[in-house]
PDB file of N, CA and C in Angstrom:
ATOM      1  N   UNK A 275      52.711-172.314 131.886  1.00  0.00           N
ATOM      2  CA  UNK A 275      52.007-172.034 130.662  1.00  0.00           C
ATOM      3  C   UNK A 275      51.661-173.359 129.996  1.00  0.00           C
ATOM      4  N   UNK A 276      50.761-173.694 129.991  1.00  0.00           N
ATOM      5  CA  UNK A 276      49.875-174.813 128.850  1.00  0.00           C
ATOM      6  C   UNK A 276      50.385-174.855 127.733  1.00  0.00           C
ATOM      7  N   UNK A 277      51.011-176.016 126.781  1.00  0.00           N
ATOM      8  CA  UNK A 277      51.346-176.167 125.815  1.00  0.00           C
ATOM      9  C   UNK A 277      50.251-176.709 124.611  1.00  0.00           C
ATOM     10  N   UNK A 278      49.495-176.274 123.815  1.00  0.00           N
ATOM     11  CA  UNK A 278      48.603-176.735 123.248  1.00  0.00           C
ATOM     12  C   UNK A 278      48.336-177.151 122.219  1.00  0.00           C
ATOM     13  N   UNK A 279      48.312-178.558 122.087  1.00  0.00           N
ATOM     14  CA  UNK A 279      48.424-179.284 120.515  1.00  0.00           C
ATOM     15  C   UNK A 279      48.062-178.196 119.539  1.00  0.00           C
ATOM     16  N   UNK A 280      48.430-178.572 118.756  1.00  0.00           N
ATOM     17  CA  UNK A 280      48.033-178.033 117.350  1.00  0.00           C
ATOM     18  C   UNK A 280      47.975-179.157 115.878  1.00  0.00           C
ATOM     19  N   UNK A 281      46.966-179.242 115.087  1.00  0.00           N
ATOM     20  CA  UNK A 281      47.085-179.992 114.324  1.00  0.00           C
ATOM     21  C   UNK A 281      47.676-179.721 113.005  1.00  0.00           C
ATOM     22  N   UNK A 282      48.463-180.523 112.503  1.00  0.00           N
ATOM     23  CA  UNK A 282      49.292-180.709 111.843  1.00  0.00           C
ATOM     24  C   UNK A 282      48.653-181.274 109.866  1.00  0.00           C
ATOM     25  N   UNK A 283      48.447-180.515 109.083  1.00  0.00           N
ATOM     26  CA  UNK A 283      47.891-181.515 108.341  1.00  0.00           C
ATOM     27  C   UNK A 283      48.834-182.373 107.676  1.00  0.00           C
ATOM     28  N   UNK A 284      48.573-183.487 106.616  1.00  0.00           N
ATOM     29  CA  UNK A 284      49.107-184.137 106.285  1.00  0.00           C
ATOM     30  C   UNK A 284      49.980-183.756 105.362  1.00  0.00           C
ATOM     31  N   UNK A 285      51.096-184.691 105.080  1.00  0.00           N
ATOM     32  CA  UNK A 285      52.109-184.178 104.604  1.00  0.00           C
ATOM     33  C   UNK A 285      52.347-184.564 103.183  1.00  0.00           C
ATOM     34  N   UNK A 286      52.659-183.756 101.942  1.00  0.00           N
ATOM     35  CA  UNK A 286      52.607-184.560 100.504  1.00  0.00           C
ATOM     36  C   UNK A 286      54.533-184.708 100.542  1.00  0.00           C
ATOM     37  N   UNK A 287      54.920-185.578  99.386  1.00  0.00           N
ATOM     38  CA  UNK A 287      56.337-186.300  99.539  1.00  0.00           C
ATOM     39  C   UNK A 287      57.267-184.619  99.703  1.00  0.00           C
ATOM     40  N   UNK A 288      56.631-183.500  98.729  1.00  0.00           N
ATOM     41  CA  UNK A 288      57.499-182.484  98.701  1.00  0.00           C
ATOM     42  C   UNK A 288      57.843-181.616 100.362  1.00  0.00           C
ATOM     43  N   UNK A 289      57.043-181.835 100.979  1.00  0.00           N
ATOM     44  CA  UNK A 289      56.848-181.349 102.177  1.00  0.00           C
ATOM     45  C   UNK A 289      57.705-181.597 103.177  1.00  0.00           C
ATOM     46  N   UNK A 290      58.459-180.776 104.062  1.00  0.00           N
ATOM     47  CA  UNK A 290      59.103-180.806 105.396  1.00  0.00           C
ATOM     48  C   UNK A 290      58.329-180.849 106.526  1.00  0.00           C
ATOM     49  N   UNK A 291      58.612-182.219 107.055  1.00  0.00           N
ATOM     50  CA  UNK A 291      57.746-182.285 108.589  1.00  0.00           C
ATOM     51  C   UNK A 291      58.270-180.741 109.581  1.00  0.00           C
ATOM     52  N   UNK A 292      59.530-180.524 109.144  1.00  0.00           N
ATOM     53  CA  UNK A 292      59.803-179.296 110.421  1.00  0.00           C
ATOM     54  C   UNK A 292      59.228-177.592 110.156  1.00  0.00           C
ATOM     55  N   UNK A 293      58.942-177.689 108.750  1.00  0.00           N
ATOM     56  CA  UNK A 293      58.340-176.477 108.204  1.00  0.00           C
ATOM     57  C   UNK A 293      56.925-176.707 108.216  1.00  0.00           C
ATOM     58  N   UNK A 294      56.395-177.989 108.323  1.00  0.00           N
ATOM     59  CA  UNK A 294      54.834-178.129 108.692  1.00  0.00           C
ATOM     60  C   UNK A 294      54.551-177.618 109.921  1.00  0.00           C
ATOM     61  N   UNK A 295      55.303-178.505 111.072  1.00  0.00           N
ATOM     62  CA  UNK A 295      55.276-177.800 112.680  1.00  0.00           C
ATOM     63  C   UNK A 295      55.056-176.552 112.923  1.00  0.00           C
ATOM     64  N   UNK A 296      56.369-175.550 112.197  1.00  0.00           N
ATOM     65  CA  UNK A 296      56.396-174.261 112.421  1.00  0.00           C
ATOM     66  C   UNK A 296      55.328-173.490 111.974  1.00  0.00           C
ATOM     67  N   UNK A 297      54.561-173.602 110.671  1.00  0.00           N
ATOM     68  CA  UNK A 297      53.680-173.535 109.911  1.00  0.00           C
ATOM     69  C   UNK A 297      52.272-173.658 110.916  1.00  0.00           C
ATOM     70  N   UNK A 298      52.344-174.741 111.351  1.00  0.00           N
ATOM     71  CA  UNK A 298      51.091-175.148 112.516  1.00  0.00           C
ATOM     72  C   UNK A 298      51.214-174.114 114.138  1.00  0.00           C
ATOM     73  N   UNK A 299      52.422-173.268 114.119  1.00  0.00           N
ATOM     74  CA  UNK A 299      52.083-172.759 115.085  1.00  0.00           C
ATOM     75  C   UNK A 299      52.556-170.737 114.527  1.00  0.00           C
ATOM     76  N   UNK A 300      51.897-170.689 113.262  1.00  0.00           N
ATOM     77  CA  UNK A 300      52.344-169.167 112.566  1.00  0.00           C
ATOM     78  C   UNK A 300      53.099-169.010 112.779  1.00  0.00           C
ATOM     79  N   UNK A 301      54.522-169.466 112.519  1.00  0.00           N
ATOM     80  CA  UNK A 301      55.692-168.754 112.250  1.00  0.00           C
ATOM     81  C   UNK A 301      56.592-169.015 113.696  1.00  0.00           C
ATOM     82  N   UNK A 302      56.026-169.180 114.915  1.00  0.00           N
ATOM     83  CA  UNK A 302      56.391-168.765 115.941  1.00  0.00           C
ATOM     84  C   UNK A 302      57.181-170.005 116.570  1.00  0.00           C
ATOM     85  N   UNK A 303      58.768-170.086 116.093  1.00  0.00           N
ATOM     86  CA  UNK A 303      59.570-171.342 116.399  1.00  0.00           C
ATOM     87  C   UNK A 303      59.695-171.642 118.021  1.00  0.00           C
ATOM     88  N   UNK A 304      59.836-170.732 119.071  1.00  0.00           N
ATOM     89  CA  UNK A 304      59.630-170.977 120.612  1.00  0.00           C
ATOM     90  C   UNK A 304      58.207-172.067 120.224  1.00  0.00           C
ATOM     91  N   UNK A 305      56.844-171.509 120.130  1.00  0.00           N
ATOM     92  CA  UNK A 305      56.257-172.482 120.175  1.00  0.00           C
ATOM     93  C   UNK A 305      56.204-173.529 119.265  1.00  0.00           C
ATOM     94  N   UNK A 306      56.224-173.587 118.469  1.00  0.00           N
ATOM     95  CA  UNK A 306      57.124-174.738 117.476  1.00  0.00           C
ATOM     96  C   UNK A 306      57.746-175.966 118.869  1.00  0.00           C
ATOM     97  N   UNK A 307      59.229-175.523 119.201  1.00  0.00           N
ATOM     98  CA  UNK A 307      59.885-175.714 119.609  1.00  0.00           C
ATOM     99  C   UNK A 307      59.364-176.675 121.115  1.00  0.00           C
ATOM    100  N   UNK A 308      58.503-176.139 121.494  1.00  0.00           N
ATOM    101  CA  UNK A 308      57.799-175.862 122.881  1.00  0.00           C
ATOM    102  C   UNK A 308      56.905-177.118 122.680  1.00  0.00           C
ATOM    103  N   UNK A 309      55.841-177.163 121.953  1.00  0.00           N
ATOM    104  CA  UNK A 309      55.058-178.202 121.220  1.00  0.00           C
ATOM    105  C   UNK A 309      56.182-179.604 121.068  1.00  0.00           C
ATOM    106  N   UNK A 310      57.046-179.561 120.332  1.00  0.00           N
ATOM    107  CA  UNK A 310      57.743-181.069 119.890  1.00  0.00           C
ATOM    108  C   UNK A 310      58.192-181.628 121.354  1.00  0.00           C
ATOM    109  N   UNK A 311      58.906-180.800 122.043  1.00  0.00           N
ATOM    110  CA  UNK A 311      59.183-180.890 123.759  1.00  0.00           C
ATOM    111  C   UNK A 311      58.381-181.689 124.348  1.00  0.00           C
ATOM    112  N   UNK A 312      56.985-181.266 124.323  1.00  0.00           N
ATOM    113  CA  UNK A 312      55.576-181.893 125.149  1.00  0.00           C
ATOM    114  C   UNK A 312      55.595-182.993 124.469  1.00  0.00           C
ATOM    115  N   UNK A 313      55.690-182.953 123.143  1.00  0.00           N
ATOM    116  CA  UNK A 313      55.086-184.029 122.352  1.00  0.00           C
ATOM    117  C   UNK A 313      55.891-185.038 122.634  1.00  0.00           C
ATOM    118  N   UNK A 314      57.547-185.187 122.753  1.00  0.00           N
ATOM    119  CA  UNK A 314      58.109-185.776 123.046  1.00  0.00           C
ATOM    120  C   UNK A 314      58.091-186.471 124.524  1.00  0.00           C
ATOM    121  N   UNK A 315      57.894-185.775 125.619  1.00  0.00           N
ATOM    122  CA  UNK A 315      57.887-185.738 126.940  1.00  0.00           C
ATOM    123  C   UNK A 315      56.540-186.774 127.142  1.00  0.00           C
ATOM    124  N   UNK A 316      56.139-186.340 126.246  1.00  0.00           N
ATOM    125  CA  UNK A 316      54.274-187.391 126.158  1.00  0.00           C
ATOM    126  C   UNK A 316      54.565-188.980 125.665  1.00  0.00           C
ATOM    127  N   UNK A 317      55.185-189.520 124.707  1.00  0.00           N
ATOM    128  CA  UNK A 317      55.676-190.197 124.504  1.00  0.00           C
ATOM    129  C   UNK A 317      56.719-191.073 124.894  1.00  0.00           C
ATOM    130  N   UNK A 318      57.686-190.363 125.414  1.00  0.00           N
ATOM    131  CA  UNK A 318      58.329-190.624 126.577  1.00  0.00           C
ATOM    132  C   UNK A 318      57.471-191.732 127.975  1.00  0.00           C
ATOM    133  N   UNK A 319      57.052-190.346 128.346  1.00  0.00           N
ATOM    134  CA  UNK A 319      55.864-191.618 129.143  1.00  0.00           C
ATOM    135  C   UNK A 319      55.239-192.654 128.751  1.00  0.00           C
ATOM    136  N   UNK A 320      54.542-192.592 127.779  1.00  0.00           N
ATOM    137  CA  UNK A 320      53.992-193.676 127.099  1.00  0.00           C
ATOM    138  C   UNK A 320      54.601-195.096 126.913  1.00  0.00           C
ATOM    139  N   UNK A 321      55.652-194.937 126.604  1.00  0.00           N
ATOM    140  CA  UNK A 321      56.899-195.578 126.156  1.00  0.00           C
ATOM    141  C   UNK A 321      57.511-196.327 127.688  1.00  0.00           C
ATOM    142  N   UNK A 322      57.506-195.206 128.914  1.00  0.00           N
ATOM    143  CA  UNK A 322      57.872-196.258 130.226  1.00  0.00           C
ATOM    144  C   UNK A 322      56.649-196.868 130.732  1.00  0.00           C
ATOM    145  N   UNK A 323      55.612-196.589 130.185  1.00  0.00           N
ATOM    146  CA  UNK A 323      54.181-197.022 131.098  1.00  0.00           C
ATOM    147  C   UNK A 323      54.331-198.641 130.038  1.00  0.00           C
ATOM    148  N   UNK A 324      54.421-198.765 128.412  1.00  0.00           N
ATOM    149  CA  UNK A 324      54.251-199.763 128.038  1.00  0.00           C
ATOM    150  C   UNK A 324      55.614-200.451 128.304  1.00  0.00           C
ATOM    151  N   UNK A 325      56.690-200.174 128.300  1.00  0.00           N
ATOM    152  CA  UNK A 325      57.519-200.664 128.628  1.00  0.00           C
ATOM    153  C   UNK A 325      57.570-201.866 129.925  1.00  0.00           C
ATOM    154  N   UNK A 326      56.409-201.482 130.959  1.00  0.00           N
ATOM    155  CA  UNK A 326      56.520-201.893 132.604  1.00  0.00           C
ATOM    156  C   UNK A 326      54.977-203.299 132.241  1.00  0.00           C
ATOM    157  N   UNK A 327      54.183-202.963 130.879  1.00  0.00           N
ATOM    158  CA  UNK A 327      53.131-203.375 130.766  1.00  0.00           C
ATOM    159  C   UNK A 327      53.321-204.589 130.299  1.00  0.00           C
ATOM    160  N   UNK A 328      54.518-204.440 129.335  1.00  0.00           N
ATOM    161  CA  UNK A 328      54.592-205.891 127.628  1.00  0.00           C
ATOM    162  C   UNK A 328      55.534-206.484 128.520  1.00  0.00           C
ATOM    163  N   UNK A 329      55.059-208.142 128.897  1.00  0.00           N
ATOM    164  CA  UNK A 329      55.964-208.974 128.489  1.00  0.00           C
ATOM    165  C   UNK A 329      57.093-209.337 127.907  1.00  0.00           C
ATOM    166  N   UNK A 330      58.177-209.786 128.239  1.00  0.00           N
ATOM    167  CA  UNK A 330      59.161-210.145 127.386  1.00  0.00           C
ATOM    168  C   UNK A 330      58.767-211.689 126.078  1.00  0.00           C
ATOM    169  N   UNK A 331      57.788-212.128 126.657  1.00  0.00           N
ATOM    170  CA  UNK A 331      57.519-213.243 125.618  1.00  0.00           C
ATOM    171  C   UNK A 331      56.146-212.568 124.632  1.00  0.00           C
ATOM    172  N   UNK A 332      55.631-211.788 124.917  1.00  0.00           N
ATOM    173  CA  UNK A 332      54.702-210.871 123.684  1.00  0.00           C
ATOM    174  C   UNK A 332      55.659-210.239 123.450  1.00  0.00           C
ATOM    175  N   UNK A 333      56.023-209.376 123.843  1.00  0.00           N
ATOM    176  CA  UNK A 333      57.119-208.871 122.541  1.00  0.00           C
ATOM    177  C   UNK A 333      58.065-209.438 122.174  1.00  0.00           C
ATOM    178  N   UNK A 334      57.966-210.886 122.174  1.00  0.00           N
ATOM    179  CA  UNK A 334      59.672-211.756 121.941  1.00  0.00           C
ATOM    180  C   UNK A 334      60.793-211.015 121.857  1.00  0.00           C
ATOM    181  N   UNK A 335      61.072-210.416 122.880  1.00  0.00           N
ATOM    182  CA  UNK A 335      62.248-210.056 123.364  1.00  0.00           C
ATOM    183  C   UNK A 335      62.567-208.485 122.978  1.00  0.00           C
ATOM    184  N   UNK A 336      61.924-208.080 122.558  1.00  0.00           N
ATOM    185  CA  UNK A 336      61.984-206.471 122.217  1.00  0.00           C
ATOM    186  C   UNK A 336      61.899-205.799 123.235  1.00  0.00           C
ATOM    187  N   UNK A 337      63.082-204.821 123.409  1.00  0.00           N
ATOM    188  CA  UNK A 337      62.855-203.823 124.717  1.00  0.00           C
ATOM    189  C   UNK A 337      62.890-202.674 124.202  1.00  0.00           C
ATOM    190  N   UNK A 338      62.008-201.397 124.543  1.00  0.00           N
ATOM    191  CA  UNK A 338      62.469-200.128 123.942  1.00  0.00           C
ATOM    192  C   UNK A 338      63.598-199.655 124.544  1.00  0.00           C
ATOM    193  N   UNK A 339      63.984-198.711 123.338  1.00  0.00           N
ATOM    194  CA  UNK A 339      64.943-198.065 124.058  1.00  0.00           C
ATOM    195  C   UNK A 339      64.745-196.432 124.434  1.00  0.00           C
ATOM    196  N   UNK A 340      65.098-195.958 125.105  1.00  0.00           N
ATOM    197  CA  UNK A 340      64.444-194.366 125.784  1.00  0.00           C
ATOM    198  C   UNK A 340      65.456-193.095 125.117  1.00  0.00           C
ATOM    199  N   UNK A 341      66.341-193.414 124.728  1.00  0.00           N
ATOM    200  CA  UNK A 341      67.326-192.594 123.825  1.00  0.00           C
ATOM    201  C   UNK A 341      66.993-193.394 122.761  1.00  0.00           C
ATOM    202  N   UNK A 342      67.380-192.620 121.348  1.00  0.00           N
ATOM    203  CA  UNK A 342      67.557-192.868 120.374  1.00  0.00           C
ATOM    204  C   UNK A 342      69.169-192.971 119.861  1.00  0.00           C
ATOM    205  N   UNK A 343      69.317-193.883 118.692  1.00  0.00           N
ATOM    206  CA  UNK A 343      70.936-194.225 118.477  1.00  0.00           C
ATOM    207  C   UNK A 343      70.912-192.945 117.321  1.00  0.00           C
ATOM    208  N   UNK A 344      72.433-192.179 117.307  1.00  0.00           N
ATOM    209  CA  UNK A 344      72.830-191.688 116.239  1.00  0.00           C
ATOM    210  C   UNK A 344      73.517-192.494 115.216  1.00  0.00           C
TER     211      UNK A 344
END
């Protein structure tokens, strides 16, 4: 099954990014859920493709990291 963006509008300070998401896909948290997955999984890639691309002396020494710290 195709996961299919959905756009998101912008957010004012009172606003929850996770009640915007859900909001962007009517109510329906599987796809909610389903959407951040891809979105993540998309980025993910992104993230090892530039990772293999940048230099260690352009990015003076910055490496990503693929997990996030708690």
């Amino acid at each position: 099954m195709p996961v299919v963006a959905h756009q998101i509008e912008p957010l004012s300070d009172e606003q929850d990014l996770a009640e915007a998401v859900l909001a962007a896909h009517d109510g329906d948290p599987l796809a909610a859920l389903r959407s951040v997955i891809a979105d993540a999984e998309f980025l993910h890639g992104q993230l090892e493709i530039a990772s293999a691309l940048i230099s260690p002396g352009l990015a003076r020494g910055w490496k990503p990291k693929f997990q996030r710290e708690e």
